[in-house]
Each structure stands twice: as structure tokens, then as C-alpha cells.
Coordinates of N, CA and C and ligand atoms in Angstrom, one line a residue:
X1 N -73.9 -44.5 -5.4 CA -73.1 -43.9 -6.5 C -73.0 -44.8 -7.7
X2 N -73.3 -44.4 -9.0 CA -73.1 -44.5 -10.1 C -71.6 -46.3 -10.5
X3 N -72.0 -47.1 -10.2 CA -70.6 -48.2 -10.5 C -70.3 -48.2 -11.9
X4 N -69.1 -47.9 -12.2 CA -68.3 -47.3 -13.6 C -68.2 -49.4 -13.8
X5 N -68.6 -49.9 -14.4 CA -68.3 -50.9 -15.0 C -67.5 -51.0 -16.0
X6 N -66.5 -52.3 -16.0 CA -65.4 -51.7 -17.1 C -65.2 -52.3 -18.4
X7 N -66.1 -53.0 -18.4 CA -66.3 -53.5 -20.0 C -67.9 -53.3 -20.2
X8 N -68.3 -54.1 -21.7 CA -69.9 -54.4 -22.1 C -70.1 -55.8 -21.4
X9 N -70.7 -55.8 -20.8 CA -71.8 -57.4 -20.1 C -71.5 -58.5 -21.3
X10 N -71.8 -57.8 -22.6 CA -72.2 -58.7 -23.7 C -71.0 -58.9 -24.2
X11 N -70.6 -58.2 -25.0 CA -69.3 -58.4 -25.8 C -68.1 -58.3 -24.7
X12 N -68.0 -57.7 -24.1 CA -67.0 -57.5 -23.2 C -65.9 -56.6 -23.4
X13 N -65.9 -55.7 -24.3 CA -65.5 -54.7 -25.2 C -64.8 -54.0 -23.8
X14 N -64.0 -53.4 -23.9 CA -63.6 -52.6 -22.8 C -64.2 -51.2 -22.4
X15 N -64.8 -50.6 -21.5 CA -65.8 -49.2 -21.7 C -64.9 -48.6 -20.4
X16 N -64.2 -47.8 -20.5 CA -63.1 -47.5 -19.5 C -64.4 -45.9 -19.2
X17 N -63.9 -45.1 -17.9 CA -64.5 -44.5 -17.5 C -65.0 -43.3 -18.8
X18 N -63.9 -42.8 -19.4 CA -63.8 -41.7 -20.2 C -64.6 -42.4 -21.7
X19 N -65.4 -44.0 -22.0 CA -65.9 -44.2 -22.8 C -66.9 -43.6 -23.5
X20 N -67.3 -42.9 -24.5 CA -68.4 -42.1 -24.9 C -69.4 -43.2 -25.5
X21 N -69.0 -44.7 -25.9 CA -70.3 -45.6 -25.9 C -70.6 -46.4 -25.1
X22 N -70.6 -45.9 -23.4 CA -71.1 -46.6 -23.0 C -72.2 -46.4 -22.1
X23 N -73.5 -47.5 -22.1 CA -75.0 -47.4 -21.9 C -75.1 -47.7 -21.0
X24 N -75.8 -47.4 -20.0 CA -76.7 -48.0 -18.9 C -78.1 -47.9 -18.6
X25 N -78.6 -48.6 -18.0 CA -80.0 -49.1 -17.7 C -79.9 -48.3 -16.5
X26 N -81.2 -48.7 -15.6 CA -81.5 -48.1 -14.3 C -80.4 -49.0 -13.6
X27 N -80.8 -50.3 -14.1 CA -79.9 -50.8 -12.5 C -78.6 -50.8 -13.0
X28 N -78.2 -50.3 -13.6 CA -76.5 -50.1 -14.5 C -75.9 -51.0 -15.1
X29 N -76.9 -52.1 -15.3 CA -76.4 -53.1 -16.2 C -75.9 -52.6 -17.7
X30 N -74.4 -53.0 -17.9 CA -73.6 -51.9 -18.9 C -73.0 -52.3 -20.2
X31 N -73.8 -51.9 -21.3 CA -73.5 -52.4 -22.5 C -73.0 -51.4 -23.3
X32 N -71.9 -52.0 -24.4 CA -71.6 -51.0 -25.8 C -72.5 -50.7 -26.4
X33 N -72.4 -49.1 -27.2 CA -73.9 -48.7 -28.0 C -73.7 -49.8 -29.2
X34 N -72.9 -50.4 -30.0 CA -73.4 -51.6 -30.5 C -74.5 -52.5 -30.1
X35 N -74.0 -53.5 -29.1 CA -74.8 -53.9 -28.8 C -76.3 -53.7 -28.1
X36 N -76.0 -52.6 -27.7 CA -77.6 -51.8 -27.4 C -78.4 -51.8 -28.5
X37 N -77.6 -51.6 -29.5 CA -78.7 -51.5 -30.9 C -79.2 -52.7 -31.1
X38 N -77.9 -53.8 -31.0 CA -78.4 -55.2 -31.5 C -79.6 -55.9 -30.1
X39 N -79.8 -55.0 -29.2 CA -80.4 -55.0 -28.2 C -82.0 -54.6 -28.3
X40 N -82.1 -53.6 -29.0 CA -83.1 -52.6 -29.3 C -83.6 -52.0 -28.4
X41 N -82.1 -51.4 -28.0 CA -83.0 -50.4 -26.3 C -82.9 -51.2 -25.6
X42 N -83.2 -52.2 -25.0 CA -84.1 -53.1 -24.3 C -82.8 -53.9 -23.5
X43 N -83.3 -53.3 -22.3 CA -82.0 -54.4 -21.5 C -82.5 -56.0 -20.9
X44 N -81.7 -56.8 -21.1 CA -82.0 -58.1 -21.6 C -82.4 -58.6 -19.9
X45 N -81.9 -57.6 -19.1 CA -81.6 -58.1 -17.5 C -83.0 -57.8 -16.8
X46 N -83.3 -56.3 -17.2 CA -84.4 -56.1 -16.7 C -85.7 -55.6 -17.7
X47 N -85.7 -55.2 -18.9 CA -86.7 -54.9 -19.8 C -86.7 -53.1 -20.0
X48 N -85.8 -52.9 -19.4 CA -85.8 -51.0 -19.6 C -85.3 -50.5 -20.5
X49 N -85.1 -49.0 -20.7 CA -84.3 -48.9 -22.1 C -83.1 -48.4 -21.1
X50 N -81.7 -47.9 -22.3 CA -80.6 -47.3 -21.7 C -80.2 -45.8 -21.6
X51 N -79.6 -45.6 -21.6 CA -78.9 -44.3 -21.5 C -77.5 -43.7 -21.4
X52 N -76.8 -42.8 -22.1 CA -75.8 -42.7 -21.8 C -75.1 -42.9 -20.8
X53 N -73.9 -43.6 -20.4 CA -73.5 -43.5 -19.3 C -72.6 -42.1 -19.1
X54 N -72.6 -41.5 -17.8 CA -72.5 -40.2 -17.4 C -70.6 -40.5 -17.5
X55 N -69.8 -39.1 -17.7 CA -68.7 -39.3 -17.3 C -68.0 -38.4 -16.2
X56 N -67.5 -39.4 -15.6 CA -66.8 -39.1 -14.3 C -66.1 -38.1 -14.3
X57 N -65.8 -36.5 -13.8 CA -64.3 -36.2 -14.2 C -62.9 -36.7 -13.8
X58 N -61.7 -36.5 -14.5 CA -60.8 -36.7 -14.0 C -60.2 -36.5 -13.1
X59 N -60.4 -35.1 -12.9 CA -59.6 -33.6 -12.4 C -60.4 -33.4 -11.1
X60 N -59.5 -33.0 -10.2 CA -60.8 -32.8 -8.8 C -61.4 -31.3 -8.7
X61 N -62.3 -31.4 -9.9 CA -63.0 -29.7 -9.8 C -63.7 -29.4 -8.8
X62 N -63.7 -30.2 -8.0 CA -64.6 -29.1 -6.7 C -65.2 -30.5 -5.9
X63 N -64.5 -30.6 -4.3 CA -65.0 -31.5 -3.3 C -65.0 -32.7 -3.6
X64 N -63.2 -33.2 -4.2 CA -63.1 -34.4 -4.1 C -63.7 -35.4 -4.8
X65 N -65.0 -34.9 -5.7 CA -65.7 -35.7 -6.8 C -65.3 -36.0 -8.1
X66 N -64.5 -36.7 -8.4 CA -63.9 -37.1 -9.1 C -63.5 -38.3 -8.9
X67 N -62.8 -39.2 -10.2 CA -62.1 -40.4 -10.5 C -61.3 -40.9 -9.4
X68 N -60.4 -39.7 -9.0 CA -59.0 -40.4 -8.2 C -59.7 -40.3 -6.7
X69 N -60.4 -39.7 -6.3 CA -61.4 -40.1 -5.3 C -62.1 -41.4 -5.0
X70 N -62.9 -41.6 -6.4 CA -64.3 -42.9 -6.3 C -63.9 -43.0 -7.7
X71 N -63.0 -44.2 -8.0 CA -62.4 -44.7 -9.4 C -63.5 -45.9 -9.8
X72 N -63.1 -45.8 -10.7 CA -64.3 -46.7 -11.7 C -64.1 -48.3 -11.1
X73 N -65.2 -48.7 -11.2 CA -65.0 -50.8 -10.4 C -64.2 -51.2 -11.9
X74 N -63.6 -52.9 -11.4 CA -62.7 -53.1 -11.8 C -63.3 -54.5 -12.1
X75 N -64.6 -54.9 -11.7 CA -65.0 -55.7 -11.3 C -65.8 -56.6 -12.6
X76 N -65.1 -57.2 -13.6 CA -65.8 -57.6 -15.1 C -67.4 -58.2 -14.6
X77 N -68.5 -57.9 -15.5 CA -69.6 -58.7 -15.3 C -69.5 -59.1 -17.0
X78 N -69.5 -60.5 -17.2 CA -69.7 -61.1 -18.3 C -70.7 -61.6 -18.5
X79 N -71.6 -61.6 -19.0 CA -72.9 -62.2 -18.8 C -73.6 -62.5 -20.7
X80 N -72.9 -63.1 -21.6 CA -73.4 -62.7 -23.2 C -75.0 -63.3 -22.8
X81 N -75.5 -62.0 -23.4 CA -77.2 -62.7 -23.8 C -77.4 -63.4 -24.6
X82 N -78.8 -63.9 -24.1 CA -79.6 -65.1 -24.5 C -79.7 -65.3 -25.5
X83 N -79.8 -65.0 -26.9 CA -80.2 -64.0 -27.9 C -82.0 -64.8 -28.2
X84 N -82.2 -66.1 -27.7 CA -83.2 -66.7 -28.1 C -84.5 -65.8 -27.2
X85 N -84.1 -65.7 -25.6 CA -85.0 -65.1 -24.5 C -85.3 -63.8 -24.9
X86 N -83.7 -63.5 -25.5 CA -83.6 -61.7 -25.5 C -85.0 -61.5 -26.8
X87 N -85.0 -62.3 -28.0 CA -86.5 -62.2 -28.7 C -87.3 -62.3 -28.0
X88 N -87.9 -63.2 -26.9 CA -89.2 -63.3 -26.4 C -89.6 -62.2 -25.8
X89 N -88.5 -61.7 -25.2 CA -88.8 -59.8 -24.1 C -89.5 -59.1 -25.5
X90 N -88.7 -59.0 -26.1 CA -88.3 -57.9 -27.2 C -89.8 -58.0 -28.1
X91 N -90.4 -59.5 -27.9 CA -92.1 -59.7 -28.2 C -93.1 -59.1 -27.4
X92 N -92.6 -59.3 -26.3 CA -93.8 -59.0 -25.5 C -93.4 -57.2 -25.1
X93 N -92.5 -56.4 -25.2 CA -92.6 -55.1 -25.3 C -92.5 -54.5 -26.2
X94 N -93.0 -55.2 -27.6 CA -93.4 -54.3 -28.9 C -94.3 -53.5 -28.8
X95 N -93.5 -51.9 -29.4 CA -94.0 -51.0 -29.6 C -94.3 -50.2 -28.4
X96 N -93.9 -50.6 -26.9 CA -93.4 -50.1 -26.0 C -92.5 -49.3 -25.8
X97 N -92.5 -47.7 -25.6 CA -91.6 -47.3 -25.6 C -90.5 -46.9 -23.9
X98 N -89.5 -47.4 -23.5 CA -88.9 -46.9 -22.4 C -89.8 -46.8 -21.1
X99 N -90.0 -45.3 -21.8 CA -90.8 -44.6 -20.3 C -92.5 -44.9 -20.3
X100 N -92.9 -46.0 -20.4 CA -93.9 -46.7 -20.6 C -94.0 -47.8 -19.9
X101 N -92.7 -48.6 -19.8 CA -92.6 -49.7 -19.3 C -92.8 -49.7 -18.4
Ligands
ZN1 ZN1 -70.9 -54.8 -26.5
ZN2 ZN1 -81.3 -53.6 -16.7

């Protein structure tokens, strides 16, 4: 299942479940769409692009799938990028698009 991360990795910005900017990668490494931009797509962790993160519902519309069920982790990952490495990726996957990689 999907781990609702609760801030950006980078900034640390708070991205609570009902966030509309917030991004994820495949492996759900979770950044603000700011910093995704200042990112260029490109997740610093593994080289992929992002994508909206999905939202959870609130409300139990049907079998328990929902928030108050399987609530969002709580679990901060701080991790600010490299910004010097984060150039070197961002070299070597020029003009690479996402689903290419
Ligand atoms: Zn951020
Ligand atoms: Zn990643």
C-alpha cells in the first residue's frame, strides 16, 4: 500500500494526506511540486520522474478503504538534496524523458 508521507524529503514542507502538491516517484520518495520543479522531474534518490500523489479518501465509501482505516505514516524522512550530485544525474539524463529511463 501506497505510504502517505508527511512532509517533502527536501524542504520538509508539510504534505498532509489531502495535499494537492504532493509528488511521488515509484519508490514514493515524496517531494513538494516546488521542489520537484527545482528538481526537474528527476528524483534525486532514484533517477525517475514523479507523479501526483493519489488521495486517500476520508470517508469509508466502500470496504473500509479509507484514511481512518490505513492513516497516513507519521514517519518524517528528511533527507535535503545534494544540489551538487543532484546536477551530475540531471547531466547524465539529459533530454531523457521519464518513461525512457
Ligand atoms: Zn519541498
Ligand atoms: Zn525515487
Amino acid at each position: 500500500m501506497l505510504e502517505l508521507r508527511p512532509s517533502c524529503e527536501n524542504c520538509n514542507k508539510p504534505l498532509p494526506p489531502h495535499a494537492t502538491d504532493a509528488m511521488i516517484c515509484s519508490f514514493e520518495c515524496t517531494f513538494c511540486s516546488d521542489c520537484v520543479s527545482l528538481l526537474g522531474n528527476t528524483c534525486p534518490n532514484c533517477g525517475g520522474g514523479f507523479v501526483p500523489r493519489p488521495i486517500r479518501p476520508v470517508t469509508n465509501w466502500k470496504g473500509d478503504n479509507y484514511l481512518g482505516h490505513d492513516p497516513a505514516s507519521t514517519t518524517v524522512k528528511f533527507r535535503p538534496v545534494d544540489w551538487e550530485a543532484h546536477q551530475h544525474l540531471l547531466l547524465r539524463l539529459q533530454g531523457i524523458p521519464p518513461e525512457q529511463r
